[in-house]
CSV table of C-alpha atoms and ligand atoms in Angstrom, one decimal:
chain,number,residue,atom,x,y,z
A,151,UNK,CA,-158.9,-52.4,151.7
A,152,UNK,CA,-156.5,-49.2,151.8
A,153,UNK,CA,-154.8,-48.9,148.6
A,154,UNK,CA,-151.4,-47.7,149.0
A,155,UNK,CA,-151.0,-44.2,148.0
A,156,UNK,CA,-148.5,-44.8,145.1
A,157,UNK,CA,-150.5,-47.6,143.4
A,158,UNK,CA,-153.1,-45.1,143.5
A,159,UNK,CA,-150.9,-41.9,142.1
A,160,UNK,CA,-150.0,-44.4,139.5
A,161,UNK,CA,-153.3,-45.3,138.3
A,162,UNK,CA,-154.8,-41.9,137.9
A,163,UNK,CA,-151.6,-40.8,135.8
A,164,UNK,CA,-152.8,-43.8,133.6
A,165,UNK,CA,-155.9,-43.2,133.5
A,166,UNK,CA,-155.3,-39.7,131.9
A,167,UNK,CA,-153.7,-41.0,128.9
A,168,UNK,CA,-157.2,-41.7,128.0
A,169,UNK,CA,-156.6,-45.9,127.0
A,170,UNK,CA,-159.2,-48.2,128.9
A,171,UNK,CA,-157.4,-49.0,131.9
A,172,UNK,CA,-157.0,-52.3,132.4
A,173,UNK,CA,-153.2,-53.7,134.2
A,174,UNK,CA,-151.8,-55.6,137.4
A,175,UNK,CA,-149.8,-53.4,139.3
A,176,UNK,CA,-146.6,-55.1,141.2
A,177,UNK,CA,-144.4,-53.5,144.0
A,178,UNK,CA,-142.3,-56.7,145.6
A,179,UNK,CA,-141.4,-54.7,148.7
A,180,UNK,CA,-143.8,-56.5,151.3
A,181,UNK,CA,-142.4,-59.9,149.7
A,182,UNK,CA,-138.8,-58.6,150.3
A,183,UNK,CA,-140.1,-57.8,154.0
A,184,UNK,CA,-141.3,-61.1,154.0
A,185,UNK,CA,-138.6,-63.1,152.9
A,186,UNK,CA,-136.2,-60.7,154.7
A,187,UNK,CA,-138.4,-61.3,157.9
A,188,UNK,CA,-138.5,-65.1,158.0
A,189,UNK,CA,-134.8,-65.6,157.5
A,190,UNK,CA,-134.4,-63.8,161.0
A,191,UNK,CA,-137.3,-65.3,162.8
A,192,UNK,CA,-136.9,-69.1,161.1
A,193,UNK,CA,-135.0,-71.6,163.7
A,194,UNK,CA,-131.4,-72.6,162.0
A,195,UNK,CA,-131.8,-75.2,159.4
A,196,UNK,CA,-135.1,-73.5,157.9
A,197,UNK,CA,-134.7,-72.9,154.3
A,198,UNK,CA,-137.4,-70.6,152.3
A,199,UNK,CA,-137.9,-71.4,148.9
A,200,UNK,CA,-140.1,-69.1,146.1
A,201,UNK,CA,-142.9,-71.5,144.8
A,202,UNK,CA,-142.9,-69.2,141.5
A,203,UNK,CA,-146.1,-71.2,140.6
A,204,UNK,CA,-147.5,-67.9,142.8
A,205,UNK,CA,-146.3,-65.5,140.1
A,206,UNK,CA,-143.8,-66.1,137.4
A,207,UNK,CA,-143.0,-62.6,136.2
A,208,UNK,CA,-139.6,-61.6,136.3
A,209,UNK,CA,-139.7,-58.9,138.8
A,210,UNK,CA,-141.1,-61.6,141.6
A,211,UNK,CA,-137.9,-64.0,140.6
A,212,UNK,CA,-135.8,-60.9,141.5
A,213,UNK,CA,-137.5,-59.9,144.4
A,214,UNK,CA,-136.6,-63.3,145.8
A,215,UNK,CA,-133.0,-63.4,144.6
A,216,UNK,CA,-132.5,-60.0,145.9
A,217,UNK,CA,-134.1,-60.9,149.3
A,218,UNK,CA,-132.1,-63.5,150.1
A,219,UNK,CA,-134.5,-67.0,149.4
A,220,UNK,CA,-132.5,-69.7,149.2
A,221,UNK,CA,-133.5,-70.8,146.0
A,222,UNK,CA,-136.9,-71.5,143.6
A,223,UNK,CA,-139.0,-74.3,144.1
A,224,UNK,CA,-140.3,-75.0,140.1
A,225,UNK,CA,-143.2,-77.7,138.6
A,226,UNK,CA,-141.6,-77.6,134.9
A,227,UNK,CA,-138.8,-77.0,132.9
A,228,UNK,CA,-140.3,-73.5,132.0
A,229,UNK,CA,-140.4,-72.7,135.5
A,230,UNK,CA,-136.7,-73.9,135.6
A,231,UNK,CA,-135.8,-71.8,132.4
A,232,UNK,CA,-136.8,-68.3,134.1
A,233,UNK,CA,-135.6,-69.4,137.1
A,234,UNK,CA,-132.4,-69.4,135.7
A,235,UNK,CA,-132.6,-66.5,133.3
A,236,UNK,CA,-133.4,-64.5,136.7
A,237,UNK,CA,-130.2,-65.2,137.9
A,238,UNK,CA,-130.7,-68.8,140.3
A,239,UNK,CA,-128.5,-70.9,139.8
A,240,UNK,CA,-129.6,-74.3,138.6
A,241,UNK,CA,-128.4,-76.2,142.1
A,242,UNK,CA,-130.8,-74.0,144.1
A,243,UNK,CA,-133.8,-75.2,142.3
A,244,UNK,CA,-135.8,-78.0,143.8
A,245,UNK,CA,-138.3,-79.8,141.7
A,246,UNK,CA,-141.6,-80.9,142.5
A,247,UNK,CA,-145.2,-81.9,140.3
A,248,UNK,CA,-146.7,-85.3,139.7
A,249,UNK,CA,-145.6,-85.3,136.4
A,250,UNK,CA,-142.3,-85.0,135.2
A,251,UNK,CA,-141.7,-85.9,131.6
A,252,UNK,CA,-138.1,-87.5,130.6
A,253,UNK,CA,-137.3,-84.3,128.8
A,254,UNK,CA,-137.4,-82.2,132.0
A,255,UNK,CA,-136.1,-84.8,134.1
A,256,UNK,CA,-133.0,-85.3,132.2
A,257,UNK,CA,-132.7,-81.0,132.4
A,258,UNK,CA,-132.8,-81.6,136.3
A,259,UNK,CA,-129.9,-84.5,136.1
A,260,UNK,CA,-127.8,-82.4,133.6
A,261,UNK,CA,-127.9,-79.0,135.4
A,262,UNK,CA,-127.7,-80.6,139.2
A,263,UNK,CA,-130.4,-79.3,140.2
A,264,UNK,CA,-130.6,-79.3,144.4
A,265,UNK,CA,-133.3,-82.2,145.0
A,266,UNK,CA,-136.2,-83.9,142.7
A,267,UNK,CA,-138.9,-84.2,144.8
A,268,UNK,CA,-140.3,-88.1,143.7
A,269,UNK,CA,-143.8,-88.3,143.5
A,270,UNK,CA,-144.5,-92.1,142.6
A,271,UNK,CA,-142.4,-95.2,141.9
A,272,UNK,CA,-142.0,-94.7,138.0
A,273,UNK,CA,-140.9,-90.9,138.6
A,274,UNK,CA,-138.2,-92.9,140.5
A,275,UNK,CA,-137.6,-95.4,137.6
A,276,UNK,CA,-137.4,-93.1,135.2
A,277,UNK,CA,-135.1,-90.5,137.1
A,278,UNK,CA,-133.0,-93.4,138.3
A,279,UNK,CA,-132.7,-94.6,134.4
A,280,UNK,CA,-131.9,-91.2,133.4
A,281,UNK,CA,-129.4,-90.4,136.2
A,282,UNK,CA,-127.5,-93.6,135.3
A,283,UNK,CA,-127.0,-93.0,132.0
A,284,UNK,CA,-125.7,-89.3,132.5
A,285,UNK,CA,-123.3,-91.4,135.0
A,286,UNK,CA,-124.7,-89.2,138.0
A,287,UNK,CA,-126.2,-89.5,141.1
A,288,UNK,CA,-129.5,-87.4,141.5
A,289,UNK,CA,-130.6,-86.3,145.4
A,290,UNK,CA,-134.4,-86.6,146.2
A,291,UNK,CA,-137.1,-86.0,148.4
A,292,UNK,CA,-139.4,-88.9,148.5
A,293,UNK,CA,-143.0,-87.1,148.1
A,294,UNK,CA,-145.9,-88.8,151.1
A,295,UNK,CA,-149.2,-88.6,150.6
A,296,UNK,CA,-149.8,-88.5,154.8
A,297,UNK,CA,-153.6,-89.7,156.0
A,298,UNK,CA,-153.9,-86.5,157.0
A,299,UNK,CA,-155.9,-83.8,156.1
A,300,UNK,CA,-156.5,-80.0,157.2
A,301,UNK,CA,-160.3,-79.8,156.6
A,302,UNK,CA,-160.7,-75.7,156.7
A,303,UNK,CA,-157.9,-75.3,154.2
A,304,UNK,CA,-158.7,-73.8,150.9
A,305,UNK,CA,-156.9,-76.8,148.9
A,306,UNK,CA,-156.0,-79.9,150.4
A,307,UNK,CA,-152.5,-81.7,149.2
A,308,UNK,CA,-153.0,-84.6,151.5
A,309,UNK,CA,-155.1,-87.1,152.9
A,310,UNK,CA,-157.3,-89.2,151.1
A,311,UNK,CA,-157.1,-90.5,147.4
A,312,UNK,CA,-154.5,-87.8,145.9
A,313,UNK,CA,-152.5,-87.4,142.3
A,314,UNK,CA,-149.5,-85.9,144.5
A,315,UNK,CA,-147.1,-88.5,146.2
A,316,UNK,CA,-146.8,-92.0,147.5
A,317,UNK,CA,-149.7,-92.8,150.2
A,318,UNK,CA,-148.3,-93.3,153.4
A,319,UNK,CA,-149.3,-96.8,154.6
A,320,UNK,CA,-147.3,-97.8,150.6
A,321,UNK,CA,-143.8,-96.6,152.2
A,322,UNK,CA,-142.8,-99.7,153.6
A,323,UNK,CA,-143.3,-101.3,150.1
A,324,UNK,CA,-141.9,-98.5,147.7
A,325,UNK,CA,-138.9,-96.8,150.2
A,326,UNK,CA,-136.8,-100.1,149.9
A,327,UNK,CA,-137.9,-100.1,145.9
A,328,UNK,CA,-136.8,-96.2,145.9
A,329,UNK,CA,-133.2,-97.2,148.1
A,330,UNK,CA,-131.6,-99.5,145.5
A,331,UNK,CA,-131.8,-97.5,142.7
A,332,UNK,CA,-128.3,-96.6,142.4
A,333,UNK,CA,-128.7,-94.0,140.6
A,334,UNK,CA,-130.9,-92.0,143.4
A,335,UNK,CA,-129.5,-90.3,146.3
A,336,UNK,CA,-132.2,-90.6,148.9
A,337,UNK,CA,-132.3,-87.3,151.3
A,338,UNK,CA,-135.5,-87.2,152.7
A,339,UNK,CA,-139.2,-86.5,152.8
A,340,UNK,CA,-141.7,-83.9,151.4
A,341,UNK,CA,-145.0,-83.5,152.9
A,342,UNK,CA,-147.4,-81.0,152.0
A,343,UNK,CA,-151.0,-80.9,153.3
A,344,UNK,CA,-152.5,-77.9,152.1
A,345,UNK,CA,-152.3,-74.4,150.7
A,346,UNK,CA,-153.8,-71.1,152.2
A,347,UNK,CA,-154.0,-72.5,155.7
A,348,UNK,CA,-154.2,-69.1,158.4
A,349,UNK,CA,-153.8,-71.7,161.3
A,350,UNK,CA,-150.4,-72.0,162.8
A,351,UNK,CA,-151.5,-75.0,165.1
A,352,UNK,CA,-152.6,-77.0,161.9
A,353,UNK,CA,-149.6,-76.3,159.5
A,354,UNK,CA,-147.5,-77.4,163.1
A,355,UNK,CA,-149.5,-80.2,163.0
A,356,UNK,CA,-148.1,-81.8,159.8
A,357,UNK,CA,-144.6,-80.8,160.8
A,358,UNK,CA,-144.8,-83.1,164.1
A,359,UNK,CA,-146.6,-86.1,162.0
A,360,UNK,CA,-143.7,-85.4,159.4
A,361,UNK,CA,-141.0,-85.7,162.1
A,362,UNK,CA,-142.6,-88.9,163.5
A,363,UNK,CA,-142.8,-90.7,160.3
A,364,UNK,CA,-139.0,-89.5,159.7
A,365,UNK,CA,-137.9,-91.3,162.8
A,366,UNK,CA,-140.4,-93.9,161.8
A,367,UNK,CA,-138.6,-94.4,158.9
A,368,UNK,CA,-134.9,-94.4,160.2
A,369,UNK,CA,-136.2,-97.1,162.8
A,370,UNK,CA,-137.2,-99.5,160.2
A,371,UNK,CA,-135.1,-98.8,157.6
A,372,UNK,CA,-131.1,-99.1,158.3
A,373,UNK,CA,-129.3,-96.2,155.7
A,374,UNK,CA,-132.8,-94.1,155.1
A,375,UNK,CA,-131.6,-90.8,156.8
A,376,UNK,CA,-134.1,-88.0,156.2
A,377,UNK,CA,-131.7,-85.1,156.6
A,378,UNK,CA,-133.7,-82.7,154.7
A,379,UNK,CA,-137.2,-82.5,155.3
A,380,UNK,CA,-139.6,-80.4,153.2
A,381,UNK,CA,-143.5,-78.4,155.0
A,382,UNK,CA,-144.3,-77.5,151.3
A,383,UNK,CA,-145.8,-74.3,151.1
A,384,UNK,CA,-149.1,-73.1,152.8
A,385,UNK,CA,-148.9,-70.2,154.5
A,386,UNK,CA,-152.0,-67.9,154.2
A,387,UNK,CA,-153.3,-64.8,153.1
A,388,UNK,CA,-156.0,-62.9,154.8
A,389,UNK,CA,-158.6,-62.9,151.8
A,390,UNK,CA,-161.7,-62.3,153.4
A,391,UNK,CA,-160.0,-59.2,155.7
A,392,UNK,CA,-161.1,-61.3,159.2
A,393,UNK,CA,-157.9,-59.6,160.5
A,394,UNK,CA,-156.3,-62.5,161.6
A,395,UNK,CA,-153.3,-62.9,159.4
A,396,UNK,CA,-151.0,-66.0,159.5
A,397,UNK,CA,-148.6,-65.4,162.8
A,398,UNK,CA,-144.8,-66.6,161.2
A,399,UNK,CA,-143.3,-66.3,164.9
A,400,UNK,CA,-146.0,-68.5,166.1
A,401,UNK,CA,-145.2,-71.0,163.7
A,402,UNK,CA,-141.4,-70.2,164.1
A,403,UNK,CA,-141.7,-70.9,167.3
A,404,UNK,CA,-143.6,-74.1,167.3
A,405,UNK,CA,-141.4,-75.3,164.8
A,406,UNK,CA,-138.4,-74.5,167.3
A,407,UNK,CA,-139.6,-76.4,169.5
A,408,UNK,CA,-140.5,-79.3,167.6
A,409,UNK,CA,-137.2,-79.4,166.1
A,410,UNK,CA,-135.9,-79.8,169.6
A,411,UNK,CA,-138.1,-82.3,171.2
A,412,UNK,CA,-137.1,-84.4,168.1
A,413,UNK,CA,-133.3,-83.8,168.6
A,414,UNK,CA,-133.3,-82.3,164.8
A,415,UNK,CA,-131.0,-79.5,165.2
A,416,UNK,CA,-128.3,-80.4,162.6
A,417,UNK,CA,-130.9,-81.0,160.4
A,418,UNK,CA,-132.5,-78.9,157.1
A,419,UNK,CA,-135.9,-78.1,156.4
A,420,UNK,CA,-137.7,-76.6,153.4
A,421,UNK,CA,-140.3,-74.3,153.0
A,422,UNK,CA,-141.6,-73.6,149.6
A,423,UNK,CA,-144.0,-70.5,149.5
A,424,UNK,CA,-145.8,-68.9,147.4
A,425,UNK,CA,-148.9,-67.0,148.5
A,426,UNK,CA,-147.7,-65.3,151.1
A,427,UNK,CA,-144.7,-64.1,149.6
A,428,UNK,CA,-146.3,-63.1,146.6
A,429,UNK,CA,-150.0,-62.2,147.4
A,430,UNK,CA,-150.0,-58.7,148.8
A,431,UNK,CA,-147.5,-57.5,146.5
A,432,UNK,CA,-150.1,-56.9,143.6
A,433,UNK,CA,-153.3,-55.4,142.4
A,434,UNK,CA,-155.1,-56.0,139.6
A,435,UNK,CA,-156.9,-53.3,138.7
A,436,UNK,CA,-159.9,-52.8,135.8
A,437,UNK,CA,-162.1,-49.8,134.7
A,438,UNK,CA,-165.9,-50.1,135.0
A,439,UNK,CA,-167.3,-50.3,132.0
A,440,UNK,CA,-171.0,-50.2,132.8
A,441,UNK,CA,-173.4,-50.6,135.9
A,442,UNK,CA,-176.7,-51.8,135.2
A,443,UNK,CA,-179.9,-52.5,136.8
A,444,UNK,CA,-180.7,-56.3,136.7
A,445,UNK,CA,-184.2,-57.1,138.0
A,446,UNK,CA,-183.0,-55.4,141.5
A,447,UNK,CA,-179.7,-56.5,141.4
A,448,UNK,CA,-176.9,-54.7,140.4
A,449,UNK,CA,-173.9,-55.6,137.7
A,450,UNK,CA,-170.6,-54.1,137.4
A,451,UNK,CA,-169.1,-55.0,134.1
A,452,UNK,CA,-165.4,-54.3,134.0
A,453,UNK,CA,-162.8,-54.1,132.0
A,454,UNK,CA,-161.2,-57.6,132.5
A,455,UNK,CA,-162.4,-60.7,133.8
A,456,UNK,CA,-161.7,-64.6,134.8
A,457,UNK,CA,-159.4,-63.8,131.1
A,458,UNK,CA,-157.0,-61.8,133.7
A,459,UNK,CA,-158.2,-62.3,137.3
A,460,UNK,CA,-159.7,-66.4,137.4
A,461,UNK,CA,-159.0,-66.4,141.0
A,462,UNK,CA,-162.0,-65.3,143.0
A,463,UNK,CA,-164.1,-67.3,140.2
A,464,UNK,CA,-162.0,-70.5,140.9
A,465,UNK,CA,-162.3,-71.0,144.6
A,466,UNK,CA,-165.7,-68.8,144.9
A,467,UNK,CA,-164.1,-65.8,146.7
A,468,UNK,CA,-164.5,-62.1,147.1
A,469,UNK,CA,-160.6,-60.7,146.8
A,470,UNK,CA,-160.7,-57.4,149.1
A,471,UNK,CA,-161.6,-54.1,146.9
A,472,UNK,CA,-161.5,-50.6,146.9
A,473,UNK,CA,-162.5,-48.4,143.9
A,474,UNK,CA,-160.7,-45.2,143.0
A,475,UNK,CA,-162.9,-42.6,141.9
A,476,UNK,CA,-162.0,-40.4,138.5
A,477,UNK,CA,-165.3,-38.3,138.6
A,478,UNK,CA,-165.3,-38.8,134.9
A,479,UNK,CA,-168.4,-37.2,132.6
A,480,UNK,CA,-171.4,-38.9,132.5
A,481,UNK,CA,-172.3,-41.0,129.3
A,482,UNK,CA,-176.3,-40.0,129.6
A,483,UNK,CA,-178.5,-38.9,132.4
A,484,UNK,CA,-179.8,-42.0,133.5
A,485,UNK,CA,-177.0,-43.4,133.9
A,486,UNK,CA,-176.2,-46.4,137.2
A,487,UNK,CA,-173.7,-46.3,139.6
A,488,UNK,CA,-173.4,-47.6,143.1
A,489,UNK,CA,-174.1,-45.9,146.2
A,490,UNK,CA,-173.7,-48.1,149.7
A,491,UNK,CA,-174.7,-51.2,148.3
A,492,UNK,CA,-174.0,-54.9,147.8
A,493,UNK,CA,-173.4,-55.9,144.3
A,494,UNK,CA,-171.8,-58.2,141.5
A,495,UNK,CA,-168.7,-57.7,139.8
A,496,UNK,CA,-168.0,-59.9,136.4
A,497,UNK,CA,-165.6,-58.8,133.1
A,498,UNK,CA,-166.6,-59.0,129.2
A,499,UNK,CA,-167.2,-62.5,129.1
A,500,UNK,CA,-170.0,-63.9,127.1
A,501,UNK,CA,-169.9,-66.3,129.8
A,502,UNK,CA,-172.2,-66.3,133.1
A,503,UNK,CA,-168.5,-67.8,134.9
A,504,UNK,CA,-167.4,-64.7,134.2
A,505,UNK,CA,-167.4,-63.4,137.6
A,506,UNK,CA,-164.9,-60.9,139.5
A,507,UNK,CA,-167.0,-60.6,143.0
A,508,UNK,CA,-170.4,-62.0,144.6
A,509,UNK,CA,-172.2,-59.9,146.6
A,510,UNK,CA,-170.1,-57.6,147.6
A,511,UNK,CA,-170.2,-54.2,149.7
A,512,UNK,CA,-169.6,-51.1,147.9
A,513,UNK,CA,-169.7,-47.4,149.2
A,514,UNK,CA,-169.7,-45.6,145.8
A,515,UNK,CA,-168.8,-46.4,142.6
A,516,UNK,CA,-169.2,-45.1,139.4
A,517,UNK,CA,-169.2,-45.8,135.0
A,518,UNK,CA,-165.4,-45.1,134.3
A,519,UNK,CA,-163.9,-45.8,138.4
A,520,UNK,CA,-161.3,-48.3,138.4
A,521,UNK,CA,-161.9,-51.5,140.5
A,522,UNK,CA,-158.8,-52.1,142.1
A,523,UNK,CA,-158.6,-56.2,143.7
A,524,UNK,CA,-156.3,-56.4,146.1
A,525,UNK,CA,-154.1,-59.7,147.3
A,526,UNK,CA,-153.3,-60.3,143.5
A,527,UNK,CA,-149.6,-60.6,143.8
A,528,UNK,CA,-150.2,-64.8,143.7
A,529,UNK,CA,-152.1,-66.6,141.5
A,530,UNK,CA,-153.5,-63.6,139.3
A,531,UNK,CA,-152.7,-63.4,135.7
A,532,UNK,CA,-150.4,-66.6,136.0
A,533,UNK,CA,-153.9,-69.1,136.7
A,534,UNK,CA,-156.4,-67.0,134.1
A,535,UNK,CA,-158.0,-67.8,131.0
A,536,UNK,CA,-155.5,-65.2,129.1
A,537,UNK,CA,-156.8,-66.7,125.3
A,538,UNK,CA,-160.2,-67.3,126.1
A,539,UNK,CA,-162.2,-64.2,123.6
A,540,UNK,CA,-158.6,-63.2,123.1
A,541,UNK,CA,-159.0,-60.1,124.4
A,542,UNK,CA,-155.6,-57.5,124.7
A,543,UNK,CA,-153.5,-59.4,128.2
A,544,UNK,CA,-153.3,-56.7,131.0
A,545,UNK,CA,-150.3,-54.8,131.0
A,546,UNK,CA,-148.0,-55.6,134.0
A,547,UNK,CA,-146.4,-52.7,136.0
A,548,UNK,CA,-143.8,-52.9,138.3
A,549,UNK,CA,-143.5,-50.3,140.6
A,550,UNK,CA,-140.6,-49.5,143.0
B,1388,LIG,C1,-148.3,-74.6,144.9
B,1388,LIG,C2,-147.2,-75.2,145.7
B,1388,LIG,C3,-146.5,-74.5,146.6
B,1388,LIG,C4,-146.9,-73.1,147.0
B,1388,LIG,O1,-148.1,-73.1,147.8
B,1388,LIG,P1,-148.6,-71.7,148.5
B,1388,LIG,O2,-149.9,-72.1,149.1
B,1388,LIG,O3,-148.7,-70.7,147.4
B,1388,LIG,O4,-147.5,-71.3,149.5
B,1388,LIG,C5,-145.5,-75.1,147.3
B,1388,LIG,N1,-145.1,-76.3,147.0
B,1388,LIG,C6,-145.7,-77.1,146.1
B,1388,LIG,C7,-145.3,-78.4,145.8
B,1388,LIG,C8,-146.8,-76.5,145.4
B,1388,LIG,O5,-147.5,-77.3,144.5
């Protein structure tokens, strides 16, 4: 991994004012590209939405009014809150998660929010309840749990026994349940099978079983129109640096096409992303602490750990990395340090979980460098273990 030259100018000014560096670094301008990009590639009708889950801070949120996304896709009322304080308004929000409590439900209903996205039959009791009694009428997405699954994905939405949605083969039991409650405005269908997919084909995949059980739908059920039709999110990063990055013409393209075999053209479609908005416009970057010898093997301890960067310990990952060098005075003349090597990275944890990279190939490194973890944009700081041995949170800069 190259690290751009200005989060690198940046971190050697910090680490002259001597405090034990330790901080995610943010620039949103490949997420503007991004969102910028997609609105001119995207067939008419396409709709990108921010799935803030990726990264909540407030320069992300602005990046995504500024750029143009249509609007935030949330999972709570906190999400809707800074949403809101970022300057969305509340009727470009759409609202998904498989458990939305009456509190945040009725904050949906009072502040017309775009769509609730339904995610079982009580959801749609208990909105329906709540809508009527505000004397409005809510729009949804119904939520599907397809039979479908895409295997190499790094988490599966779909497919199989799932907390998210109705299963597929229930529809023709719960849709006619969901269409006479009076107090829901059926629009149309979410499906999302699975985050951090690289593979065009398979994301186009779900789009063309999404379209068929739309007309499936509208052939057996008279007044069921699925005029908006949410992919979810999905789109993925290139974590392991194969080179092969997600191709959004490809998919635009397919999608194009789908859209017109199916006759779908006055039609609206959601994506909700988060990842690859949001990944490649962060580091998270921590000082090396020490380097020791460990019966052959050796161990970086830095700075911060799974407390500030849980990701590459959740899903078992090496995040790309690149050290910047200080060539700062040596503690004692035996002291470690890396030289062309494959190694382990963890963070102060008195926990063996505690781990930052496996195994990984480093050129040089040394007792005071900065490890610098690149595609921490998404999912960083927002999915850690911030209390856990309450250690100081990482500062978060934004640059640019
Ligand atoms: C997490 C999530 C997303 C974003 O997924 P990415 O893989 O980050 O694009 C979108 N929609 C829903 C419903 C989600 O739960």
């Amino acid at each position: 991994m190259q690290i751009p030259n200005h989060v690198e100018t940046r971190l050697r000014e910090l680490a002259e004012h001597g405090k034990t560096l330790n901080c995610y670094i943010y620039d949103t301008g490949e997420m503007r590209k991004k969102i910028a990009h997609l609105a001119r590639i995207m067939p008419a009708g396409v709709e990108v939405f921010y799935a803030m889950k990726a990264n909540p801070h407030g320069a992300f949120l602005a990046a995504a009014l500024e750029a143009g996304a249509k609007g935030i896709e949330i999972a709570s009322l906190g999400e809707a809150e800074k949403a809101v304080a970022a300057g969305f308004d509340a009727s470009s929000l759409i609202y998904t998660g498989p458990g939305k409590s009456a509190e945040e439900l009725t904050w949906a209903v009072e502040h017309c929010i775009r769509t609730v996205h339904i995610e079982s039959l009580t959801e749609a009791h208990r909105l329906n309840a709540i809508a009527e009694k505000a004397g409005k009428k809510q729009d949804i997405l119904l939520r599907i749990n397809a039979d479908f699954d895409i295997h190499e994905a790094q988490t599966t939405f779909s497919g199989g026994s799932k907390k998210f949605g109705v299963d597929e083969e229930k529809l023709a039991d719960v849709l006619p349940q969901i269409l006479a409650l009076d107090a829901l405005n059926f629009r149309g269908l979410h499906v999302y099978a699975a985050s951090g997919v690289l593979n065009v084909a398979d994301l186009l995949k779900n789009c063309e079983l999404v379209f068929g059980m739309a007309r499936h739908i509208e052939a057996t059920f008279p007044g069921a129109l699925c005029d908006t039709i949410d992919f979810g999110g999905g789109f993925g990063v290139d974590y392991l640096e194969s080179g092969h990055d997600f191709d959004p013409q490809a998919y635009a393209d397919g999608l194009k096409s789908l859209i017109d075999q199916y006759g779908y053209q006055e039609r609206t479609f959601f994506l909700e992303l988060g990842r690859y908005l949001a990944a490649d416009s962060g580091w998270f970057c921590t000082e090396i602490l020490d380097i020791k010898d460990s019966r052959g093997k050796k161990q970086v301890i830095c700075a911060g750990g799974i407390n500030h960067f849980r990701r590459p310990a959740a899903l078992a990952i090496n995040h790309p990395l690149a050290i910047v060098h200080l060539e700062r005075a040596r503690l004692f003349d035996g002291q470690e340090s890396i030289r062309n090597e494959s190694v382990y990275f963890g963070g102060p944890l008195c926990t063996g979980a505690d781990k930052l990279a496996n195994n990984i190939h480093v050129e040089a490194a040394d007792i005071g460098d900065i490890a610098v973890f690149g595609l921490a944009g998404a999912y960083g700081l927002t999915m850690s273990n911030m209390e856990f041995l309450s250690h100081e949170r990482p500062e978060e800069i934004v640059l640019g």
